[in-house]
Short mmCIF file of C-alpha atoms in Angstrom, two decimals:
data_model
loop_
_atom_site.label_atom_id
_atom_site.label_comp_id
_atom_site.label_asym_id
_atom_site.label_seq_id
_atom_site.Cartn_x
_atom_site.Cartn_y
_atom_site.Cartn_z
CA UNK A 1 7.69 16.52 -0.70
CA UNK A 2 5.25 13.65 -0.48
CA UNK A 3 7.24 11.50 -2.88
CA UNK A 4 9.14 8.36 -1.91
CA UNK A 5 11.87 7.34 -4.34
CA UNK A 6 12.86 3.69 -4.70
CA UNK A 7 15.69 1.92 -6.49
CA UNK A 8 16.48 -0.23 -8.32
CA UNK A 9 13.41 -0.71 -10.48
CA UNK A 10 14.33 -4.36 -10.93
CA UNK A 11 16.85 -6.68 -9.32
CA UNK A 12 18.15 -10.14 -10.20
CA UNK A 13 19.94 -12.09 -7.48
CA UNK A 14 21.28 -15.62 -7.29
CA UNK A 15 19.85 -17.97 -4.69
CA UNK A 16 21.66 -17.44 -1.40
CA UNK A 17 22.70 -13.91 -2.28
CA UNK A 18 21.79 -10.61 -0.63
CA UNK A 19 19.07 -8.43 -2.13
CA UNK A 20 19.25 -4.71 -1.33
CA UNK A 21 16.52 -2.20 -2.12
CA UNK A 22 16.88 1.49 -1.32
CA UNK A 23 14.36 4.23 -0.65
CA UNK A 24 14.60 7.95 -0.02
CA UNK A 25 12.10 10.51 1.19
CA UNK A 26 11.87 14.28 1.57
CA UNK A 27 9.10 14.89 4.08
CA UNK A 28 10.71 15.07 7.54
CA UNK A 29 7.28 14.54 9.10
CA UNK A 30 7.37 10.89 8.04
CA UNK A 31 8.00 8.70 11.06
CA UNK A 32 6.87 5.22 10.10
CA UNK A 33 8.46 3.23 7.28
CA UNK A 34 6.96 -0.15 6.30
CA UNK A 35 8.00 -2.49 3.54
CA UNK A 36 5.44 -4.50 1.62
CA UNK A 37 5.82 -7.60 -0.53
CA UNK A 38 3.42 -8.18 -3.39
CA UNK A 39 3.01 -11.31 -5.49
CA UNK A 40 1.22 -11.17 -8.86
CA UNK A 41 -2.54 -11.02 -8.45
CA UNK A 42 -2.32 -10.41 -4.70
CA UNK A 43 -2.54 -7.40 -2.45
CA UNK A 44 0.61 -6.08 -0.73
CA UNK A 45 1.57 -7.92 2.45
CA UNK A 46 3.31 -6.15 5.34
CA UNK A 47 6.84 -7.50 5.62
CA UNK A 48 8.66 -5.39 8.20
CA UNK A 49 8.48 -1.80 9.44
CA UNK A 50 10.71 0.64 11.28
CA UNK A 51 10.36 3.90 13.16
CA UNK A 52 13.16 6.52 13.12
CA UNK A 53 14.11 6.04 16.76
CA UNK A 54 16.17 3.00 15.73
CA UNK A 55 18.73 2.62 12.95
CA UNK A 56 18.15 -1.04 12.20
CA UNK A 57 15.48 -3.68 12.62
CA UNK A 58 15.86 -7.35 11.82
CA UNK A 59 13.20 -10.02 11.42
CA UNK A 60 14.48 -13.34 10.21
CA UNK A 61 16.20 -12.87 6.85
CA UNK A 62 14.81 -9.33 6.44
CA UNK A 63 16.59 -6.24 7.79
CA UNK A 64 15.68 -2.57 7.51
CA UNK A 65 18.48 -0.03 7.81
CA UNK A 66 17.44 3.55 8.50
CA UNK A 67 19.51 6.72 8.09
CA UNK A 68 17.52 9.64 9.48
CA UNK A 69 20.03 12.35 8.56
CA UNK A 70 20.19 11.20 4.95
CA UNK A 71 16.43 10.50 4.85
CA UNK A 72 17.09 7.08 3.43
CA UNK A 73 16.14 3.56 4.36
CA UNK A 74 16.82 0.20 2.82
CA UNK A 75 15.66 -3.40 2.87
CA UNK A 76 18.19 -6.21 2.96
CA UNK A 77 17.10 -9.76 2.20
CA UNK A 78 19.74 -12.21 3.34
CA UNK A 79 20.08 -15.70 1.83
CA UNK A 80 17.60 -14.78 -0.91
CA UNK A 81 15.35 -17.62 -2.06
CA UNK A 82 13.35 -18.15 -5.28
CA UNK A 83 10.20 -17.81 -3.16
CA UNK A 84 11.26 -14.22 -2.40
CA UNK A 85 10.68 -13.32 -6.06
CA UNK A 86 8.05 -10.60 -5.88
CA UNK A 87 7.62 -6.84 -6.09
CA UNK A 88 8.71 -4.92 -3.01
CA UNK A 89 7.35 -1.52 -2.05
CA UNK A 90 8.68 0.85 0.54
CA UNK A 91 6.25 3.29 2.09
CA UNK A 92 6.24 6.19 4.51
CA UNK A 93 3.70 7.83 6.74
CA UNK A 94 3.51 10.12 9.72
CA UNK A 95 1.45 9.96 12.87
CA UNK A 96 -1.79 11.79 13.04
CA UNK A 97 -5.24 11.36 11.65
CA UNK A 98 -6.33 11.67 8.08
CA UNK A 99 -3.09 10.99 6.32
CA UNK A 100 -1.87 7.81 4.84
CA UNK A 101 0.94 5.84 3.35
CA UNK A 102 2.97 7.17 0.45
CA UNK A 103 4.38 4.28 -1.55
CA UNK A 104 7.51 4.02 -3.65
CA UNK A 105 7.15 2.80 -7.25
CA UNK A 106 8.30 -0.73 -6.41
CA UNK A 107 11.23 -3.05 -7.10
CA UNK A 108 10.71 -6.29 -8.97
CA UNK A 109 13.00 -8.91 -7.44
CA UNK A 110 13.87 -12.14 -9.22
CA UNK A 111 15.88 -14.75 -7.35
CA UNK A 112 17.43 -17.29 -9.66
CA UNK A 113 17.63 -20.93 -8.48
CA UNK B 1 -9.15 -14.17 12.44
CA UNK B 2 -10.63 -13.17 9.07
CA UNK B 3 -8.46 -11.09 6.78
CA UNK B 4 -9.48 -8.24 4.50
CA UNK B 5 -11.80 -9.37 1.73
CA UNK B 6 -12.84 -7.51 -1.41
CA UNK B 7 -15.48 -8.04 -4.05
CA UNK B 8 -15.73 -8.48 -6.91
CA UNK B 9 -12.37 -9.89 -7.97
CA UNK B 10 -12.58 -8.58 -11.50
CA UNK B 11 -14.86 -6.09 -13.19
CA UNK B 12 -15.18 -4.75 -16.73
CA UNK B 13 -17.03 -1.48 -17.28
CA UNK B 14 -17.56 0.94 -20.12
CA UNK B 15 -16.37 4.55 -20.06
CA UNK B 16 -18.97 6.80 -18.47
CA UNK B 17 -20.50 4.08 -16.31
CA UNK B 18 -20.48 3.92 -12.53
CA UNK B 19 -18.96 1.19 -10.36
CA UNK B 20 -19.14 0.12 -6.71
CA UNK B 21 -16.39 -1.91 -5.07
CA UNK B 22 -16.76 -3.53 -1.65
CA UNK B 23 -14.42 -4.27 1.21
CA UNK B 24 -14.77 -6.11 4.51
CA UNK B 25 -12.17 -5.12 7.06
CA UNK B 26 -10.14 -7.51 9.14
CA UNK B 27 -11.74 -8.56 12.40
CA UNK B 28 -11.14 -5.93 15.09
CA UNK B 29 -10.19 -3.19 12.62
CA UNK B 30 -12.22 0.03 12.53
CA UNK B 31 -10.39 1.98 9.82
CA UNK B 32 -10.47 1.36 6.09
CA UNK B 33 -8.31 2.96 3.43
CA UNK B 34 -8.64 2.68 -0.32
CA UNK B 35 -5.77 2.74 -2.81
CA UNK B 36 -5.50 2.72 -6.60
CA UNK B 37 -2.63 0.72 -8.07
CA UNK B 38 -1.97 1.23 -11.76
CA UNK B 39 -0.05 -1.47 -13.57
CA UNK B 40 3.62 -1.42 -12.63
CA UNK B 41 3.22 1.30 -10.02
CA UNK B 42 2.90 1.60 -6.28
CA UNK B 43 -0.49 2.05 -4.62
CA UNK B 44 -1.83 5.60 -4.45
CA UNK B 45 -3.98 6.69 -1.53
CA UNK B 46 -7.57 7.57 -2.43
CA UNK B 47 -9.18 8.11 0.99
CA UNK B 48 -9.61 6.70 4.46
CA UNK B 49 -12.76 6.06 6.49
CA UNK B 50 -12.94 6.01 10.25
CA UNK B 51 -16.16 5.83 12.25
CA UNK B 52 -18.18 6.08 9.06
CA UNK B 53 -16.63 9.41 8.04
CA UNK B 54 -13.99 10.30 5.48
CA UNK B 55 -10.83 10.89 7.47
CA UNK B 56 -8.41 11.98 4.77
CA UNK B 57 -8.22 12.11 1.01
CA UNK B 58 -5.52 11.85 -1.62
CA UNK B 59 -5.36 13.64 -4.95
CA UNK B 60 -8.45 12.09 -6.51
CA UNK B 61 -11.46 13.92 -8.00
CA UNK B 62 -14.89 14.00 -6.30
CA UNK B 63 -16.23 11.32 -8.64
CA UNK B 64 -14.36 8.94 -6.34
CA UNK B 65 -16.50 8.60 -3.22
CA UNK B 66 -16.96 6.12 -0.45
CA UNK B 67 -18.92 4.87 2.49
CA UNK B 68 -18.19 3.04 5.69
CA UNK B 69 -20.87 1.05 7.46
CA UNK B 70 -21.40 0.42 11.19
CA UNK B 71 -19.74 -3.00 10.84
CA UNK B 72 -16.66 -1.15 9.43
CA UNK B 73 -17.06 -2.58 5.93
CA UNK B 74 -16.68 -0.05 3.16
CA UNK B 75 -17.59 0.79 -0.42
CA UNK B 76 -15.70 2.71 -3.08
CA UNK B 77 -17.85 4.33 -5.74
CA UNK B 78 -16.49 5.75 -8.96
CA UNK B 79 -18.76 7.75 -11.26
CA UNK B 80 -18.25 8.70 -14.89
CA UNK B 81 -15.55 6.09 -15.42
CA UNK B 82 -12.57 7.05 -17.54
CA UNK B 83 -10.10 4.77 -19.32
CA UNK B 84 -7.37 5.84 -16.85
CA UNK B 85 -9.45 4.44 -13.99
CA UNK B 86 -8.40 0.97 -15.10
CA UNK B 87 -6.34 -0.33 -12.17
CA UNK B 88 -6.20 -2.64 -9.19
CA UNK B 89 -8.21 -1.14 -6.35
CA UNK B 90 -6.94 -2.11 -2.95
CA UNK B 91 -8.61 -1.86 0.40
CA UNK B 92 -6.56 -1.85 3.59
CA UNK B 93 -7.78 -2.02 7.16
CA UNK B 94 -6.11 -1.02 10.38
CA UNK B 95 -6.93 -1.03 14.06
CA UNK B 96 -6.65 2.74 14.39
CA UNK B 97 -6.90 5.86 12.27
CA UNK B 98 -3.35 7.01 12.92
CA UNK B 99 -0.94 6.56 10.06
CA UNK B 100 1.46 4.61 12.19
CA UNK B 101 -1.09 1.85 12.61
CA UNK B 102 -0.23 -1.21 10.58
CA UNK B 103 -2.33 -1.59 7.48
CA UNK B 104 -3.34 -4.94 6.05
CA UNK B 105 -4.39 -5.17 2.44
CA UNK B 106 -7.03 -7.21 0.70
CA UNK B 107 -6.41 -8.99 -2.61
CA UNK B 108 -7.86 -6.12 -4.62
CA UNK B 109 -10.44 -5.66 -7.35
CA UNK B 110 -9.13 -5.47 -10.90
CA UNK B 111 -11.19 -2.85 -12.77
CA UNK B 112 -10.95 -2.60 -16.53
CA UNK B 113 -12.62 0.34 -18.27
CA UNK B 114 -13.15 -0.01 -22.01
#
């Protein structure tokens, strides 16, 4: 129940295209869903996050779509750029002390010039 | 504003040895969490420290232990190292101990156990 599933494992997109990464969870106690971007040799960097009281959140070229009934959420990267090439992780957590983020296995995105 | 820093950057140890990794939290953050990231996988939660006490623990054996100091910096100690302990160890700090608080990661320490 603690698992977060993520797909695809890898993704190749042409410059200017839309990158879509999907995640699914089982634990209905999760109520905070961040996305992290990680470049080789670096720690994950917080990209964008959503709470289940909204169905969509947009920040620049990055959009999270959230479907509470399906227990799914996705990251859309519009106008993908070569600099977006990185590994993306979705995560989930719930409020309260002593618990922490459960991460998906990651999606390696390559944006071709 | 100073971000999360970790030391050392890389470390090579022999099976059975002990290792200590260090983390300085971001300015203004009082909570530190540690994660293990195996190659090609997502980070896995080891434990969290808040007000110098362990505030939650993932599925890791007791040979993984930690400390938090009054200045909110933290240490991760691993005893009796095993080959499977080879991974990137990440420290993340946040401004509160609730899970919904945004976590900011350091660059990690790459541990290799031979």
